[in-house]
């Protein structure tokens, strides 16, 4: 195996024996093989589109296939084997349509467009040779992988929107072209162009998901979220999929079982549609990697709707209480699928919860969030006045992900040391590094404004664009906004590419720069976009406040 797609990659260069995330070598290789076949599918779709004959049978399949390979989403070997078989079947159907339309297979030379397997042995003997290292030139490899990771993140956001009935065909078109681009002898410049186009499509995907979420569940609003526990048994829901949460809330209503959020599901509390459920009890715990401690105390079942899953310790007391759905999976966890046209059936989890004691409190009190674009616009006068009067000197966008590395303590220290006339704009699970600190407010505006999940970084960009309009500056970079972003997995890659597409410069990225950036590609990012790493909280603060 070779994988360097996330921030915690071994030695900052690549996991080669087993993932730091817990991904086994056989699963890593099968993920590569799935991507190989998806690229083959994409070749036919690009050709079929040129013949005006592409159908939508594979849209959702491609999104799901990419999503399954995101860090910490799916560790289940059997699911990958099945997915590869389905992918081969689907590809053969597309190939047949292509031939029926008079297409010539000589036009497609990429091996993933015709290589096939019937057994696990055949799959495994191929899987080790189609991964990242099959591209020899390190710069081309770096660009191909950056494009792939951006598309994985984009696929995740697009899938959540799809689940709510919102689609944008141009995103599918881009993903097909992007997947094909990773298989062609393109120059570094051509790949850089594809990466930038990926950023544009990332903006579109986040806008699509924003519309899907807000059209369906209303605009997030300022909300106080309880972080303690109640006396009923509970179900803990994690991940990002709001439709799954909605269906769980509907099915648990009146059952005596409460629902709590964990990690990236916290922002669901900000949506008006979910507030009507009296048993939607609060948020339990912190960001994803703390699950191994926090789940030990929850007592009830947990449901993962997406990443981030941490493999449980062999003697973890909660191992037999974890369920997955959607693209998530883990061997031994029960997986719940949607039957076409129906809500997911969560009755088994609900019955399971009823047999469990109530959660044990690990925290008490509450936190405040709900500062997505609509809510911030409602406060615009107050915010603008605070900026004009000097009460707010600078905004610090500290969005992105959290992770296990000790170096991430930097973000807590940085937030603590920020002067009192600064405001943090956040989204994603990075917020757990400082969202419980007593940072106070400025004229009633909290100093940590949480817009939501990582995809709600879109909201932060919309807010920046609005401020640009209000303050009549020509360039978004003239605003008093600093970007100090924490990354971990591939959704942060698409958020970064989206910000670059929107013209944001001088983004600081930590706790370490991506292992998948070759020195030359890193140089391009530094020279063209002013991307930089982080140093110490004190030095960075000094720099940000002086520049
Ligand atoms: Fe955090 Fe994990 Fe949201 Fe990432 S919960 S690192 O998935 O996508 O952020
Ligand atoms: Fe390693 Fe990250 Fe890949 Fe897991 S996802 S194998 S930790 S690089």
mmCIF file of N, CA, C and O and ligand atoms in Angstrom, residues 1-10 14-15 18-23 28 69-72 404 488 490, ligand 2:
data_model
loop_
_atom_site.group_PDB
_atom_site.id
_atom_site.type_symbol
_atom_site.label_atom_id
_atom_site.label_comp_id
_atom_site.label_asym_id
_atom_site.label_seq_id
_atom_site.Cartn_x
_atom_site.Cartn_y
_atom_site.Cartn_z
ATOM 1 N N UNK A 1 0.832 -1.200 0.000
ATOM 2 C CA UNK A 1 0.000 0.000 0.000
ATOM 3 C C UNK A 1 0.873 1.259 0.000
ATOM 4 O O UNK A 1 2.010 1.219 0.455
ATOM 5 N N UNK A 2 0.343 2.295 -0.543
ATOM 6 C CA UNK A 2 0.955 3.613 -0.358
ATOM 7 C C UNK A 2 -0.182 4.632 -0.330
ATOM 8 O O UNK A 2 -0.982 4.719 -1.262
ATOM 9 N N UNK A 3 -0.263 5.385 0.765
ATOM 10 C CA UNK A 3 -1.320 6.389 0.867
ATOM 11 C C UNK A 3 -0.752 7.614 1.568
ATOM 12 O O UNK A 3 -0.117 7.500 2.610
ATOM 13 N N UNK A 4 -0.946 8.770 0.961
ATOM 14 C CA UNK A 4 -0.484 10.013 1.611
ATOM 15 C C UNK A 4 -1.549 11.093 1.505
ATOM 16 O O UNK A 4 -1.254 12.264 1.385
ATOM 17 N N UNK A 5 -2.811 10.641 1.553
ATOM 18 C CA UNK A 5 -3.882 11.603 1.269
ATOM 19 C C UNK A 5 -4.280 12.460 2.469
ATOM 20 O O UNK A 5 -4.972 13.462 2.294
ATOM 21 N N UNK A 6 -3.861 12.097 3.683
ATOM 22 C CA UNK A 6 -4.307 12.915 4.822
ATOM 23 C C UNK A 6 -3.130 13.525 5.592
ATOM 24 O O UNK A 6 -1.976 13.165 5.371
ATOM 25 N N UNK A 7 -3.463 14.386 6.498
ATOM 26 C CA UNK A 7 -2.434 15.139 7.228
ATOM 27 C C UNK A 7 -1.637 14.238 8.169
ATOM 28 O O UNK A 7 -0.504 14.548 8.515
ATOM 29 N N UNK A 8 -2.251 13.133 8.608
ATOM 30 C CA UNK A 8 -1.550 12.300 9.591
ATOM 31 C C UNK A 8 -0.733 11.193 8.938
ATOM 32 O O UNK A 8 -0.305 10.257 9.613
ATOM 33 N N UNK A 9 -0.532 11.291 7.650
ATOM 34 C CA UNK A 9 0.222 10.255 6.941
ATOM 35 C C UNK A 9 1.574 9.986 7.632
ATOM 36 O O UNK A 9 2.207 10.913 8.156
ATOM 37 N N UNK A 10 1.994 8.729 7.639
ATOM 38 C CA UNK A 10 3.196 8.342 8.387
ATOM 39 C C UNK A 10 4.410 9.169 7.984
ATOM 40 O O UNK A 10 4.698 9.323 6.800
ATOM 41 N N UNK A 14 4.017 9.239 3.831
ATOM 42 C CA UNK A 14 3.149 8.206 3.259
ATOM 43 C C UNK A 14 3.034 6.985 4.158
ATOM 44 O O UNK A 14 4.012 6.574 4.779
ATOM 45 N N UNK A 15 1.843 6.421 4.227
ATOM 46 C CA UNK A 15 1.637 5.168 4.981
ATOM 47 C C UNK A 15 1.929 4.021 4.026
ATOM 48 O O UNK A 15 1.383 3.971 2.923
ATOM 49 N N UNK A 18 0.570 0.075 7.117
ATOM 50 C CA UNK A 18 -0.792 0.182 7.625
ATOM 51 C C UNK A 18 -1.025 1.664 7.858
ATOM 52 O O UNK A 18 -0.095 2.386 8.215
ATOM 53 N N UNK A 19 -2.228 2.123 7.632
ATOM 54 C CA UNK A 19 -2.501 3.541 7.815
ATOM 55 C C UNK A 19 -2.414 3.952 9.268
ATOM 56 O O UNK A 19 -2.790 3.178 10.154
ATOM 57 N N UNK A 20 -1.939 5.159 9.503
ATOM 58 C CA UNK A 20 -2.005 5.731 10.851
ATOM 59 C C UNK A 20 -3.481 5.773 11.276
ATOM 60 O O UNK A 20 -3.825 5.630 12.442
ATOM 61 N N UNK A 21 -4.372 5.912 10.287
ATOM 62 C CA UNK A 21 -5.815 5.935 10.542
ATOM 63 C C UNK A 21 -6.360 4.564 10.901
ATOM 64 O O UNK A 21 -7.505 4.439 11.327
ATOM 65 N N UNK A 22 -5.559 3.505 10.685
ATOM 66 C CA UNK A 22 -6.011 2.146 10.970
ATOM 67 C C UNK A 22 -6.396 1.383 9.710
ATOM 68 O O UNK A 22 -6.751 0.198 9.763
ATOM 69 N N UNK A 23 -6.295 2.050 8.557
ATOM 70 C CA UNK A 23 -6.643 1.361 7.295
ATOM 71 C C UNK A 23 -5.614 0.268 7.023
ATOM 72 O O UNK A 23 -4.414 0.523 7.043
ATOM 73 N N UNK A 28 -6.511 -0.550 1.673
ATOM 74 C CA UNK A 28 -5.916 0.578 0.931
ATOM 75 C C UNK A 28 -5.763 0.209 -0.546
ATOM 76 O O UNK A 28 -6.102 0.995 -1.443
ATOM 77 N N UNK A 69 -13.637 6.245 -0.260
ATOM 78 C CA UNK A 69 -12.170 6.175 -0.123
ATOM 79 C C UNK A 69 -11.594 7.363 0.653
ATOM 80 O O UNK A 69 -10.378 7.484 0.802
ATOM 81 N N UNK A 70 -12.474 8.245 1.144
ATOM 82 C CA UNK A 70 -12.004 9.363 1.967
ATOM 83 C C UNK A 70 -11.467 8.816 3.300
ATOM 84 O O UNK A 70 -11.947 7.798 3.811
ATOM 85 N N UNK A 71 -10.506 9.510 3.848
ATOM 86 C CA UNK A 71 -9.913 9.087 5.128
ATOM 87 C C UNK A 71 -10.983 8.813 6.186
ATOM 88 O O UNK A 71 -11.884 9.638 6.386
ATOM 89 N N UNK A 72 -10.858 7.670 6.829
ATOM 90 C CA UNK A 72 -11.728 7.312 7.961
ATOM 91 C C UNK A 72 -13.195 7.099 7.612
ATOM 92 O O UNK A 72 -14.052 7.111 8.504
ATOM 93 N N UNK A 404 -5.381 14.147 15.648
ATOM 94 C CA UNK A 404 -4.743 13.656 16.878
ATOM 95 C C UNK A 404 -3.406 14.298 17.197
ATOM 96 O O UNK A 404 -2.936 14.232 18.323
ATOM 97 N N UNK A 488 -7.074 18.091 7.588
ATOM 98 C CA UNK A 488 -6.809 16.692 7.911
ATOM 99 C C UNK A 488 -7.111 15.804 6.718
ATOM 100 O O UNK A 488 -6.241 15.112 6.229
ATOM 101 N N UNK A 490 -9.680 14.922 2.938
ATOM 102 C CA UNK A 490 -9.798 15.435 1.579
ATOM 103 C C UNK A 490 -10.892 16.488 1.405
ATOM 104 O O UNK A 490 -10.916 17.208 0.407
HETATM 105 FE FE1 LIG B 2 -2.272 7.080 6.076
HETATM 106 FE FE2 LIG B 2 -4.045 9.078 6.036
HETATM 107 FE FE3 LIG B 2 -3.949 7.307 4.057
HETATM 108 FE FE4 LIG B 2 -4.884 6.625 6.477
HETATM 109 S S1 LIG B 2 -5.794 8.082 5.017
HETATM 110 S S2 LIG B 2 -3.513 5.413 5.186
HETATM 111 S S3 LIG B 2 -3.482 7.814 7.801
HETATM 112 S S4 LIG B 2 -2.357 8.766 4.596
#
